[in-house]
Amino acid sequence: MTMTQTASETVGARHPLAPLTVTEAATACQLALGSGVGRGTRVVYCALVEPPKEAVLGWDGQAVPREVLCVLYDRSTQTTWLVTVCLDDQSVASRITGEQPPIMVEEWVANAEQIKSDPGFRAALARRGITDMSCVQVDPWPASNFGLDIDASGRRLARGVAYVLDGPGGNPYARPVENLVAIADRDTGEVLEIFDGEPVPVPAASGRYDAASQGILRELAPLEIVQPLGPGFTTSDGCLRWGPWQMRVSMHPIEGLVLHEICYIDGERTRPVIYRASMPEMVVPYGSASPNHWWKNAFDAGDGGLGKAANSLELGCDCLGEIVYLDAVQVDEDGNASTLPRAICLHEEDYGVLWKHTDLASGTSEVRRSRRMVVSSFATVSNYDYGFFWYFYLDGTIAAEVKLTGIIQTQAVQPGARVPYANPVTPELAGPHHQHMFCYRLDMCLDGPVNSVYEVDAMPVPQGPANPYGNAFTAQATLLETESAAQRMAAPERARCWKVVNHRSLNACGEPVGYKLIPQASAPLLAQEPAAITARAAFATKHLWVTPYHADEQRPAGDFPNQHPGGAGLPAWTAADRPVTDTDIVLWHTVGTTHFCQPEDFPVMPCEYTGFTLKPAGFFDGNPAIDLAPPLRSHCRTGA
Ligand code: CO
C-alpha cells in the first residue's frame, strides 16, 4: 500500500511550521513580483519564514501569521530582492542585497546554449574535430570567486565546460572535452574569456549505465517488505508520529529536507531533543590543478538549492516496502507554484537485533528486534546524486546519513596516461581528487533550549599512585565555554565525542541529561590558505562549531555563497566569541568524504556513505527499549 499526502489546503489554524501550500506559494510570488520590483524580475525561490522560536514553542493552537520569503532577481539591473510577504494581510516588505542569489534552472539552460553558440567556443571545439553541436553538452558551473579581476567585476558569472554525447541519452561525463573552459556573463550571455589549452582526445567509450547497455543482466530472488497492518506511523500536515518519536518534516528549497521539533515520547512526557535539524550547506572542492577542474567548488545548497533539485521518488526503485510519501511545493521563475509528488519518503526498516542476552545457566534467551523510522529525500545536482537520510531508533538514537552516488567529474587523458591530482578510472578517463563536505545544523533542545556542550575524550592515566597498574583510563570532559573554544576537530584516537547536556534536567543518577554527537572519522577541508575555498567554506575547516542560537544564523557559509569572496556565516558570527554555556545553542557538524576516484566509481558510482550519530547519554534512566514486546516467530526456513 502506498499513500501520497499533500499539504492540505485547509482553512483555520495550521501549525506555525506547516509546509507552504501551492496556493500560498503562488500567492506570495505574485505579491512579491507586484511589489514594485522591475518588470521581468524572476523568482529564484520562495520559502516559509519560520515564526520566532518562542511563537512556535509556545503555540496555543491560534493562527500565527503566515510569512513567505521570496528571493527575486532582476537580470536587467542585476538586483537581488528579498521580499517578505505576509499572506494574512498581503503586506509586503522588500530590501535589496548586493549578493548573488542561487543559480536558476532557466539560467543554467540559457547559459549552456549561449556558450555553445559562441563563435570562439565553437572554434575551440572545431579545433578538436567537434562540429556536431547537437551532441555537445555544456555545464555552466557556479563560477566561485578567486579574487581575480573578472570575479571582482560584479558580473554574474558561469564557468562552462563541455562534453560530447555519443548519441541521445548518452552519458556526457564519459566524454569530457578537456582543457577548454568558457567564462560567461549569466545575465548578458556574453562569453568573456575562453581558456583553450592543449587538446586531449575525447574518450571513445560511451560510459552508458542504463540496463539496455549492459548485456546479460543478473536477476535476484524477489524480496518484498510486507506490513500486513500498514505502516506503524502517521502523518498529518507535516507532522510525523512513530513509536516514541514525533517530529515535523518539511522541504526547504535551498536546504532540502528539514526536521523540526524532534521529540521523544518518554512515558507521560513529550521530551524535546532537537528544535530543528537540517543540512543547510555543502561544498564539493576539487583538489586538482588542471584547467578544467581547479576552480570547481560547488556549494550545492546555496549555489542552487537541494530542495529545488529534489527528485520525485519511485516506489519499488527508490523506496521499498510500506511507504508514505510527502509532496513538496516548488515554484518556477515566473512564480508559478506546483506540487513535486513524492519528494520525501517515510518508511520503517527492520534493523536486526536491538538487544539480546542468552542466559547460559538456564538456557533462556531474550532478544528484541531493532527498527528504525527513515525520513529521506534525494537531490540530483548535475553529475552527482545525493540521498539525505535521517534514522530514528527505538533506543533514542538518531543518525544522519548522506548517500553519495551518480557520476564523478571526469578528466579526459591521453590513453593510458597518468595525470597529477587524479586517479585513473578508465584507460581514457581520470577522476580528479575532491571532497564532499556536508555541514549539519543541529538546533539542540534537550529537555528545553538551555543546553551546553562538553568535549569528552578517552584519556590514558600515567602510571602512579592513582593508577598503580597502568591500565586505568578516564573520560575527560571539557566544557566548551565560548565560540572560539568550541571550534573542534574529531579525534578518533581519543574516542572523542561531544556531549550536549541540560544542566537543569537531571537523570536518576543525578547527572545532567545528555546526548552525545559521535563523529565519523573524516578529513576536514584539505585546501590550504591562500586557496579561495578556505575562506568561502570555512565551516569545513573544523568538524564542530557551537554558536548561541540566533534566528538569522541559518547557513554556515552565509545566505548567498554563489560567487561570495568568503568569510560569511560561521567565521563572521563567531568572531564575537559569544558564550555558549547554559544557553540556547546550535551545533554545526561537518562530515564528509575525501574522494580518490577508482574504476569502480565509473560509469556510475555505488553509494558512498557519510554521516554521524546522536546517541542518548544519560538522557534516559535505563535502556529505553527494555519494554519492547518480543518478536513474533515466523518465516523460518532451514538450510537445504
Ligand atoms: Co565524489
XYZ file of C-alpha atoms and ligand atoms in Angstrom:
641
model
C 0.000 0.000 0.000
C 1.250 3.419 -0.872
C -0.124 6.731 0.171
C 0.704 10.174 -1.003
C -0.186 13.053 1.191
C -0.282 16.616 0.030
C -0.257 19.525 2.417
C -3.940 20.171 2.861
C -5.367 23.466 1.751
C -7.289 23.742 4.973
C -8.580 26.957 6.423
C -8.187 27.719 10.098
C -5.225 27.473 12.413
C -2.428 25.469 10.884
C 0.716 24.709 12.810
C 3.214 27.608 12.574
C 5.637 25.310 10.701
C 3.065 23.663 8.426
C 4.541 23.481 4.912
C 3.566 26.103 2.351
C 0.709 25.065 0.114
C 0.716 25.561 -3.650
C -1.798 28.373 -3.197
C 0.292 30.079 -0.524
C 3.483 29.865 -2.584
C 1.802 31.147 -5.749
C 0.110 33.997 -3.886
C 3.356 35.019 -2.219
C 5.262 35.034 -5.516
C 2.635 37.112 -7.297
C 2.504 39.627 -4.434
C 6.306 39.821 -4.419
C 6.521 40.270 -8.195
C 3.899 43.006 -7.946
C 5.642 44.861 -5.155
C 7.483 47.412 -7.275
C 10.369 45.276 -8.422
C 11.421 45.701 -12.059
C 9.444 44.208 -14.910
C 10.890 40.877 -15.927
C 12.144 40.152 -12.411
C 12.467 36.421 -11.827
C 11.690 34.211 -8.831
C 14.772 32.381 -7.541
C 12.970 30.647 -4.698
C 10.379 31.155 -2.009
C 10.214 29.629 1.443
C 8.115 29.820 4.571
C 9.506 32.311 7.074
C 9.597 30.206 10.199
C 7.944 32.183 13.004
C 10.093 33.111 16.009
C 11.054 30.100 18.108
C 9.077 31.381 21.094
C 5.949 31.579 18.963
C 6.441 28.007 17.760
C 7.309 26.514 21.163
C 4.506 28.435 22.841
C 1.927 27.784 20.138
C -1.547 27.613 21.659
C -3.470 26.486 18.596
C -4.304 30.001 17.452
C -3.426 31.102 13.930
C 0.064 32.546 13.551
C 0.749 34.980 10.668
C 1.988 33.128 7.595
C 5.000 34.841 6.052
C 6.952 33.879 2.964
C 10.421 34.984 1.871
C 10.656 35.413 -1.893
C 14.141 35.805 -3.344
C 13.897 37.580 -6.687
C 16.440 38.549 -9.294
C 16.173 41.330 -11.855
C 18.633 40.412 -14.581
C 18.371 43.752 -16.374
C 19.535 45.742 -13.332
C 21.410 42.921 -11.564
C 19.306 43.441 -8.471
C 18.620 40.771 -5.865
C 15.409 41.415 -3.974
C 14.464 39.825 -0.673
C 10.715 40.263 -0.396
C 8.865 39.157 2.706
C 5.164 38.651 2.087
C 2.611 38.357 4.867
C -0.148 36.153 3.474
C -2.648 37.207 6.146
C -2.822 40.903 5.274
C -0.975 40.674 1.913
C 1.573 43.220 3.097
C 4.998 43.211 1.522
C 8.385 44.320 2.839
C 11.327 44.300 0.474
C 15.010 45.031 0.539
C 17.917 44.676 -1.853
C 21.058 42.686 -1.190
C 24.273 43.068 -3.131
C 24.911 39.339 -3.070
C 24.394 36.861 -5.902
C 21.326 34.667 -5.491
C 21.434 30.948 -6.320
C 21.573 29.916 -9.963
C 18.149 29.457 -11.551
C 17.308 26.487 -13.746
C 16.391 28.757 -16.662
C 19.759 30.489 -16.354
C 21.589 27.180 -16.391
C 19.775 26.139 -19.561
C 20.212 29.514 -21.272
C 23.885 29.895 -20.316
C 24.643 26.426 -21.684
C 23.152 27.381 -25.045
C 24.876 30.784 -25.070
C 28.283 29.224 -24.516
C 27.570 26.568 -27.140
C 26.699 29.204 -29.725
C 29.717 31.423 -29.028
C 31.942 31.542 -32.151
C 35.148 31.356 -30.144
C 33.935 28.336 -28.203
C 32.804 26.673 -31.433
C 36.203 27.334 -32.970
C 37.895 25.706 -29.996
C 35.620 22.685 -30.356
C 36.247 22.567 -34.124
C 39.995 22.534 -33.434
C 39.250 19.269 -31.602
C 37.195 17.904 -34.515
C 33.893 18.538 -32.752
C 31.448 20.195 -35.139
C 28.091 18.478 -34.486
C 26.745 20.818 -31.807
C 23.661 18.661 -31.287
C 25.928 16.213 -29.404
C 27.610 18.864 -27.228
C 26.503 19.490 -23.663
C 27.815 22.477 -21.716
C 27.594 22.610 -17.921
C 27.752 26.286 -16.852
C 29.126 25.765 -13.337
C 28.988 28.098 -10.358
C 31.915 30.407 -11.008
C 33.267 30.501 -7.435
C 35.374 33.578 -6.609
C 39.139 33.720 -6.728
C 39.608 37.453 -6.314
C 40.592 37.762 -9.978
C 39.639 40.872 -11.908
C 36.786 39.026 -13.555
C 35.497 37.824 -10.172
C 35.599 41.376 -8.849
C 33.800 42.764 -11.911
C 30.394 42.486 -10.274
C 29.157 40.318 -13.119
C 27.066 37.228 -12.534
C 29.374 34.550 -13.868
C 29.434 30.979 -15.074
C 32.451 28.803 -15.799
C 31.400 26.392 -18.533
C 32.865 23.062 -19.582
C 31.782 20.811 -22.451
C 31.030 17.160 -23.063
C 30.295 15.221 -26.248
C 27.406 12.765 -26.091
C 27.734 9.625 -28.198
C 24.039 9.959 -29.085
C 20.678 10.655 -27.499
C 20.627 9.619 -23.832
C 24.400 9.342 -23.763
C 26.490 9.813 -20.619
C 28.112 13.232 -21.039
C 30.575 12.674 -18.199
C 32.091 9.721 -20.063
C 33.261 12.057 -22.813
C 34.600 15.365 -21.473
C 36.295 17.990 -23.620
C 39.489 18.628 -21.701
C 41.417 21.884 -21.373
C 38.548 24.066 -22.569
C 36.720 26.453 -20.228
C 34.490 29.415 -21.048
C 33.715 32.186 -18.594
C 30.349 33.716 -19.397
C 28.173 36.515 -18.065
C 24.961 34.828 -16.940
C 22.910 37.986 -17.410
C 24.006 39.023 -20.897
C 25.022 35.617 -22.198
C 28.357 37.021 -23.397
C 31.358 34.731 -23.323
C 34.028 36.864 -21.678
C 37.038 34.568 -21.665
C 37.954 31.227 -23.135
C 40.763 29.063 -21.858
C 41.739 26.847 -24.780
C 44.628 24.584 -23.864
C 46.203 21.531 -25.380
C 43.569 19.248 -26.925
C 43.121 15.783 -25.443
C 41.184 13.189 -27.450
C 37.564 12.901 -26.371
C 37.269 9.393 -24.856
C 35.676 6.872 -27.195
C 33.853 4.666 -24.661
C 30.193 5.549 -24.190
C 30.012 5.020 -20.410
C 26.327 4.231 -20.669
C 24.812 2.935 -17.443
C 21.248 2.037 -18.442
C 20.179 -1.605 -18.304
C 19.930 -1.974 -22.091
C 23.629 -1.131 -22.424
C 24.861 -3.871 -20.060
C 24.298 -7.117 -21.956
C 23.035 -10.022 -19.855
C 21.536 -8.776 -16.585
C 21.688 -10.515 -13.228
C 18.328 -11.281 -11.624
C 17.898 -11.554 -7.866
C 15.386 -13.536 -5.833
C 12.290 -11.430 -5.129
C 12.401 -9.567 -1.838
C 9.232 -7.946 -0.554
C 8.720 -5.897 2.584
C 5.220 -6.545 3.912
C 3.471 -4.855 6.813
C 0.052 -6.535 6.816
C -1.488 -3.865 9.039
C 0.104 -0.959 7.180
C 2.882 1.328 8.325
C 3.406 1.903 12.030
C 3.391 5.679 11.750
C 1.024 8.510 10.974
C 1.436 11.837 9.245
C -0.732 14.901 9.299
C 0.088 18.270 7.705
C 3.826 17.712 8.013
C 3.762 16.093 11.489
C 5.150 12.546 11.752
C 4.449 10.246 14.703
C 6.145 6.866 15.021
C 6.781 4.771 18.108
C 8.455 7.017 20.658
C 9.242 9.738 18.118
C 7.381 12.795 16.954
C 8.611 15.484 14.579
C 7.669 17.757 11.719
C 9.049 17.190 8.225
C 9.421 19.805 5.512
C 11.325 20.549 2.312
C 13.207 23.828 2.044
C 14.150 24.960 -1.476
C 17.791 25.534 -0.511
C 18.392 23.227 2.470
C 16.280 20.338 1.229
C 14.916 18.040 3.906
C 14.341 19.806 7.256
C 13.135 18.238 10.501
C 11.539 20.338 13.207
C 10.594 19.836 16.840
C 12.026 16.342 17.183
C 10.651 14.918 20.429
C 10.873 11.591 22.232
C 7.695 10.379 23.940
C 9.051 9.097 27.255
C 6.074 7.611 29.101
C 3.866 10.556 30.003
C 6.431 13.129 28.942
C 6.978 14.561 25.474
C 10.667 15.441 25.671
C 12.200 17.793 23.077
C 15.559 16.698 21.674
C 16.218 18.914 18.624
C 14.296 22.041 17.644
C 15.482 21.993 14.029
C 17.787 19.636 12.153
C 18.991 20.234 8.609
C 21.969 20.093 6.274
C 21.933 23.735 5.145
C 25.202 23.831 3.202
C 27.639 21.578 1.456
C 30.601 22.077 -0.794
C 32.485 19.893 -3.235
C 36.006 21.328 -3.512
C 38.227 19.811 -6.214
C 41.863 19.226 -5.414
C 43.254 19.338 -8.932
C 45.417 21.971 -10.601
C 44.272 21.191 -14.146
C 42.453 23.843 -16.226
C 39.008 22.246 -16.220
C 38.997 21.399 -12.516
C 40.990 23.702 -10.212
C 38.107 26.178 -9.879
C 35.335 23.662 -9.203
C 33.854 24.364 -5.767
C 30.123 23.727 -5.885
C 28.017 24.823 -2.922
C 25.118 22.605 -3.925
C 22.725 24.091 -1.362
C 23.471 27.821 -1.570
C 24.577 27.905 -5.220
C 21.455 26.149 -6.431
C 19.195 24.558 -3.851
C 18.818 20.979 -2.649
C 15.033 21.257 -2.349
C 14.839 22.723 -5.833
C 16.892 19.743 -7.044
C 14.803 17.166 -5.167
C 13.744 14.018 -7.003
C 10.215 12.696 -7.283
C 10.737 9.209 -5.858
C 9.521 5.903 -7.268
C 8.093 3.089 -5.213
C 9.962 -0.188 -5.629
C 13.013 1.607 -7.035
C 13.972 4.389 -4.674
C 11.945 3.033 -1.775
C 10.940 -0.483 -0.749
C 8.070 -1.518 1.489
C 5.173 0.286 3.115
C 5.979 3.807 2.036
C 4.227 7.069 2.725
C 5.384 9.942 0.554
C 5.151 13.625 1.268
C 4.909 16.018 -1.644
C 6.813 19.277 -1.848
C 5.817 22.621 -3.297
C 8.015 24.190 -5.940
C 7.904 27.490 -7.788
C 9.319 28.321 -11.199
C 10.993 31.543 -12.258
C 7.627 33.057 -13.244
C 6.330 32.416 -9.731
C 4.038 29.577 -10.758
C 3.729 27.045 -7.950
C 3.318 23.326 -8.417
C 3.485 20.095 -6.483
C 6.546 17.877 -6.704
C 4.980 14.499 -5.981
C 6.712 12.036 -3.659
C 9.589 14.313 -2.665
C 10.046 12.882 0.844
C 9.980 9.176 1.643
C 8.783 7.891 5.015
C 9.102 4.247 5.951
C 10.143 1.804 8.647
C 13.084 -0.567 8.314
C 13.934 -3.674 10.255
C 17.421 -3.137 11.691
C 18.414 -6.506 13.059
C 18.961 -7.124 16.736
C 18.384 -4.244 19.133
C 19.352 -6.105 22.288
C 19.859 -9.714 23.276
C 21.130 -11.953 26.022
C 21.310 -15.692 26.374
C 21.446 -16.846 29.966
C 23.860 -19.734 29.834
C 22.784 -21.167 33.192
C 19.113 -21.515 32.286
C 19.490 -21.661 28.510
C 16.844 -18.975 28.059
C 17.278 -16.088 25.663
C 15.722 -12.627 25.460
C 16.040 -10.788 22.173
C 14.350 -7.709 20.761
C 14.459 -6.532 17.194
C 15.542 -3.056 16.212
C 13.521 -0.989 13.854
C 14.120 2.474 12.540
C 11.994 5.225 11.094
C 13.562 6.525 7.894
C 12.949 10.040 6.560
C 14.731 10.666 3.278
C 14.980 12.556 0.031
C 17.279 12.573 -2.999
C 18.651 15.556 -4.895
C 20.331 15.489 -8.288
C 22.911 18.206 -8.836
C 24.318 17.886 -12.374
C 26.501 14.777 -12.307
C 26.067 13.834 -8.633
C 23.072 12.457 -6.761
C 22.790 12.852 -3.003
C 20.460 10.941 -0.706
C 19.773 12.614 2.622
C 18.620 10.126 5.219
C 17.580 10.561 8.847
C 17.146 7.494 11.038
C 15.250 7.336 14.324
C 15.659 4.257 16.504
C 13.660 2.734 19.348
C 16.528 3.251 21.826
C 16.589 7.012 21.316
C 19.410 7.012 18.773
C 19.257 9.467 15.859
C 21.521 9.143 12.847
C 22.075 11.223 9.740
C 23.475 9.695 6.596
C 24.311 11.032 3.167
C 24.345 8.563 0.305
C 26.583 9.820 -2.483
C 26.002 8.351 -5.894
C 25.687 9.457 -9.507
C 28.608 10.178 -11.789
C 32.000 11.578 -10.881
C 33.552 14.597 -12.539
C 35.879 13.240 -15.175
C 39.087 14.316 -16.847
C 39.996 13.090 -20.318
C 43.570 11.810 -20.575
C 45.772 10.572 -23.402
C 45.042 6.810 -23.430
C 46.986 5.151 -20.637
C 48.486 8.401 -19.358
C 48.657 9.385 -15.691
C 47.872 12.957 -14.607
C 48.520 14.680 -11.296
C 45.809 15.004 -8.623
C 43.572 12.418 -10.283
C 43.276 8.630 -10.365
C 42.573 6.573 -13.494
C 39.014 5.241 -13.764
C 39.231 4.002 -17.372
C 42.203 3.979 -19.765
C 40.839 7.241 -21.214
C 39.485 8.923 -18.095
C 40.725 10.059 -14.726
C 38.719 11.252 -11.745
C 40.158 14.377 -10.098
C 40.606 14.193 -6.322
C 37.869 16.038 -4.446
C 35.922 16.194 -1.219
C 32.231 16.339 -0.400
C 31.693 18.319 2.806
C 28.253 18.421 4.417
C 27.550 20.846 7.264
C 24.700 19.796 9.514
C 22.972 22.377 11.663
C 21.533 20.942 14.863
C 19.487 23.413 16.886
C 19.521 21.405 20.098
C 16.735 21.427 22.648
C 17.413 18.671 25.192
C 14.537 18.936 27.652
C 14.366 22.611 26.670
C 16.525 25.143 24.859
C 19.066 25.822 27.626
C 21.893 23.423 26.795
C 25.692 23.159 26.986
C 28.331 21.022 25.239
C 31.243 19.048 26.668
C 34.037 17.534 24.640
C 34.647 14.066 26.041
C 37.983 12.324 25.400
C 39.136 8.888 26.467
C 42.388 9.633 28.311
C 45.011 7.169 29.496
C 46.272 7.934 33.010
C 50.025 7.879 33.703
C 51.081 5.064 35.983
C 51.418 6.259 39.587
C 49.674 6.113 42.948
C 46.292 6.846 41.291
C 46.884 4.226 38.610
C 49.167 1.609 40.156
C 48.764 -0.950 37.336
C 48.996 1.497 34.436
C 45.785 0.236 32.875
C 43.337 2.913 34.001
C 41.805 5.487 31.711
C 39.245 8.194 32.222
C 36.611 10.123 30.326
C 37.899 13.673 30.345
C 35.034 16.111 29.866
C 35.825 19.708 28.944
C 33.044 22.282 28.902
C 33.115 24.273 25.667
C 32.557 27.765 27.011
C 32.862 30.157 24.089
C 32.512 30.097 20.327
C 36.284 30.167 19.834
C 36.839 27.345 22.324
C 34.058 25.363 20.655
C 35.693 25.096 17.218
C 36.778 21.483 17.411
C 38.275 18.628 15.448
C 37.343 14.976 15.736
C 39.916 12.716 17.383
C 39.214 9.020 16.820
C 42.341 8.059 18.795
C 40.629 9.616 21.828
C 37.165 8.198 21.022
C 36.200 11.868 21.071
C 32.543 12.794 21.184
C 30.654 15.965 22.001
C 28.062 15.615 24.715
C 25.161 18.038 24.738
C 23.608 18.378 28.187
C 20.898 20.245 30.009
C 22.299 21.212 33.416
C 18.764 21.955 34.615
C 17.359 18.497 33.876
C 18.885 15.644 35.858
C 18.573 11.898 35.367
C 18.131 9.233 38.047
C 21.876 9.265 38.703
C 21.749 12.996 39.422
C 23.642 13.835 36.226
C 22.523 16.334 33.588
C 20.576 14.627 30.828
C 22.628 14.343 27.652
C 23.008 13.204 24.080
C 26.407 12.590 22.541
C 27.302 13.540 18.999
C 29.543 10.770 17.707
C 31.536 11.907 14.668
C 32.781 9.601 11.958
C 36.457 9.889 11.183
C 36.679 12.180 8.178
C 39.205 14.674 6.855
C 38.401 18.371 7.161
C 38.823 20.670 4.170
C 42.202 19.803 2.634
C 42.632 23.014 0.626
C 45.083 25.353 2.347
C 45.456 29.108 2.605
C 45.521 31.062 0.368
C 43.127 28.888 -1.679
C 39.936 30.895 -2.015
C 37.836 27.964 -0.876
C 39.328 28.026 2.640
C 37.602 31.367 3.272
C 34.481 30.529 1.275
C 33.946 27.192 3.032
C 35.483 27.991 6.416
C 32.834 25.821 8.051
C 34.580 22.758 6.618
C 37.902 23.546 8.294
C 36.518 22.282 11.646
C 34.384 19.287 12.464
C 32.382 21.149 15.091
C 31.330 24.699 15.762
C 28.930 25.752 18.509
C 27.060 29.036 18.394
C 24.377 30.606 20.536
C 21.056 30.453 18.699
C 20.276 33.458 16.549
C 17.325 33.370 14.171
C 19.330 34.922 11.319
C 22.169 32.394 11.517
C 20.953 29.545 9.341
C 23.595 28.828 6.692
C 27.219 28.204 7.615
C 28.708 29.881 4.515
C 26.209 32.743 4.587
C 22.853 33.021 2.867
C 24.315 33.612 -0.606
C 27.590 31.751 -1.196
C 27.324 31.980 -5.001
C 30.451 33.963 -6.059
C 30.890 35.127 -2.461
C 34.517 36.057 -1.693
C 34.339 34.278 1.672
C 34.195 34.962 5.367
C 30.400 34.863 5.657
C 28.493 32.643 8.029
C 30.298 30.842 10.833
C 33.608 32.760 10.750
C 31.754 36.089 10.793
C 29.310 35.161 13.544
C 31.856 33.508 15.814
C 34.240 36.483 15.633
C 32.214 37.917 18.521
C 33.281 34.868 20.585
C 29.938 34.662 22.345
C 29.441 32.375 25.347
C 27.807 29.031 24.566
C 27.121 27.580 28.015
C 23.680 27.185 29.570
C 22.018 28.906 26.688
C 20.125 28.077 23.511
C 22.855 26.549 21.340
C 23.299 25.344 17.792
C 25.798 22.656 16.779
C 27.342 22.789 13.308
C 28.884 19.473 12.405
C 30.702 18.923 9.132
C 31.057 15.394 7.825
C 32.481 14.380 4.513
C 34.176 12.021 2.196
C 37.553 12.529 0.598
C 37.142 11.018 -2.805
C 40.109 9.462 -4.548
C 38.328 8.066 -7.586
C 38.724 4.466 -8.728
C 37.492 2.316 -11.604
C 34.588 1.037 -9.513
C 33.179 4.587 -9.404
C 32.505 4.503 -13.150
C 30.278 4.809 -15.109
C 28.027 5.381 -12.119
C 29.180 5.253 -8.533
C 27.829 2.752 -5.989
C 26.633 4.685 -2.924
C 29.310 6.023 -0.658
C 28.193 6.960 2.855
C 28.973 9.588 5.410
C 27.144 10.910 8.450
C 27.060 10.925 12.224
C 25.164 9.526 15.184
C 23.434 11.211 18.088
C 23.067 8.762 20.941
C 21.354 9.289 24.274
C 23.958 9.543 27.052
C 22.110 9.761 30.332
C 19.010 11.183 28.698
C 17.092 8.159 29.956
C 17.226 6.367 33.303
C 17.858 2.998 31.675
C 17.524 1.172 28.379
C 14.526 2.948 26.858
C 13.744 -0.099 24.724
C 13.544 -2.589 27.618
C 9.750 -2.639 27.332
C 9.584 -3.772 23.706
C 7.468 -6.852 23.060
C 9.431 -9.921 21.920
C 9.340 -10.538 18.165
C 6.797 -12.841 16.568
C 8.339 -16.077 15.366
C 7.725 -16.713 11.679
C 9.312 -17.387 8.317
C 11.941 -19.861 9.445
C 13.426 -21.864 6.584
C 16.162 -24.323 7.378
C 19.057 -24.783 5.019
C 18.545 -27.195 2.146
Co 32.900 12.258 -5.219
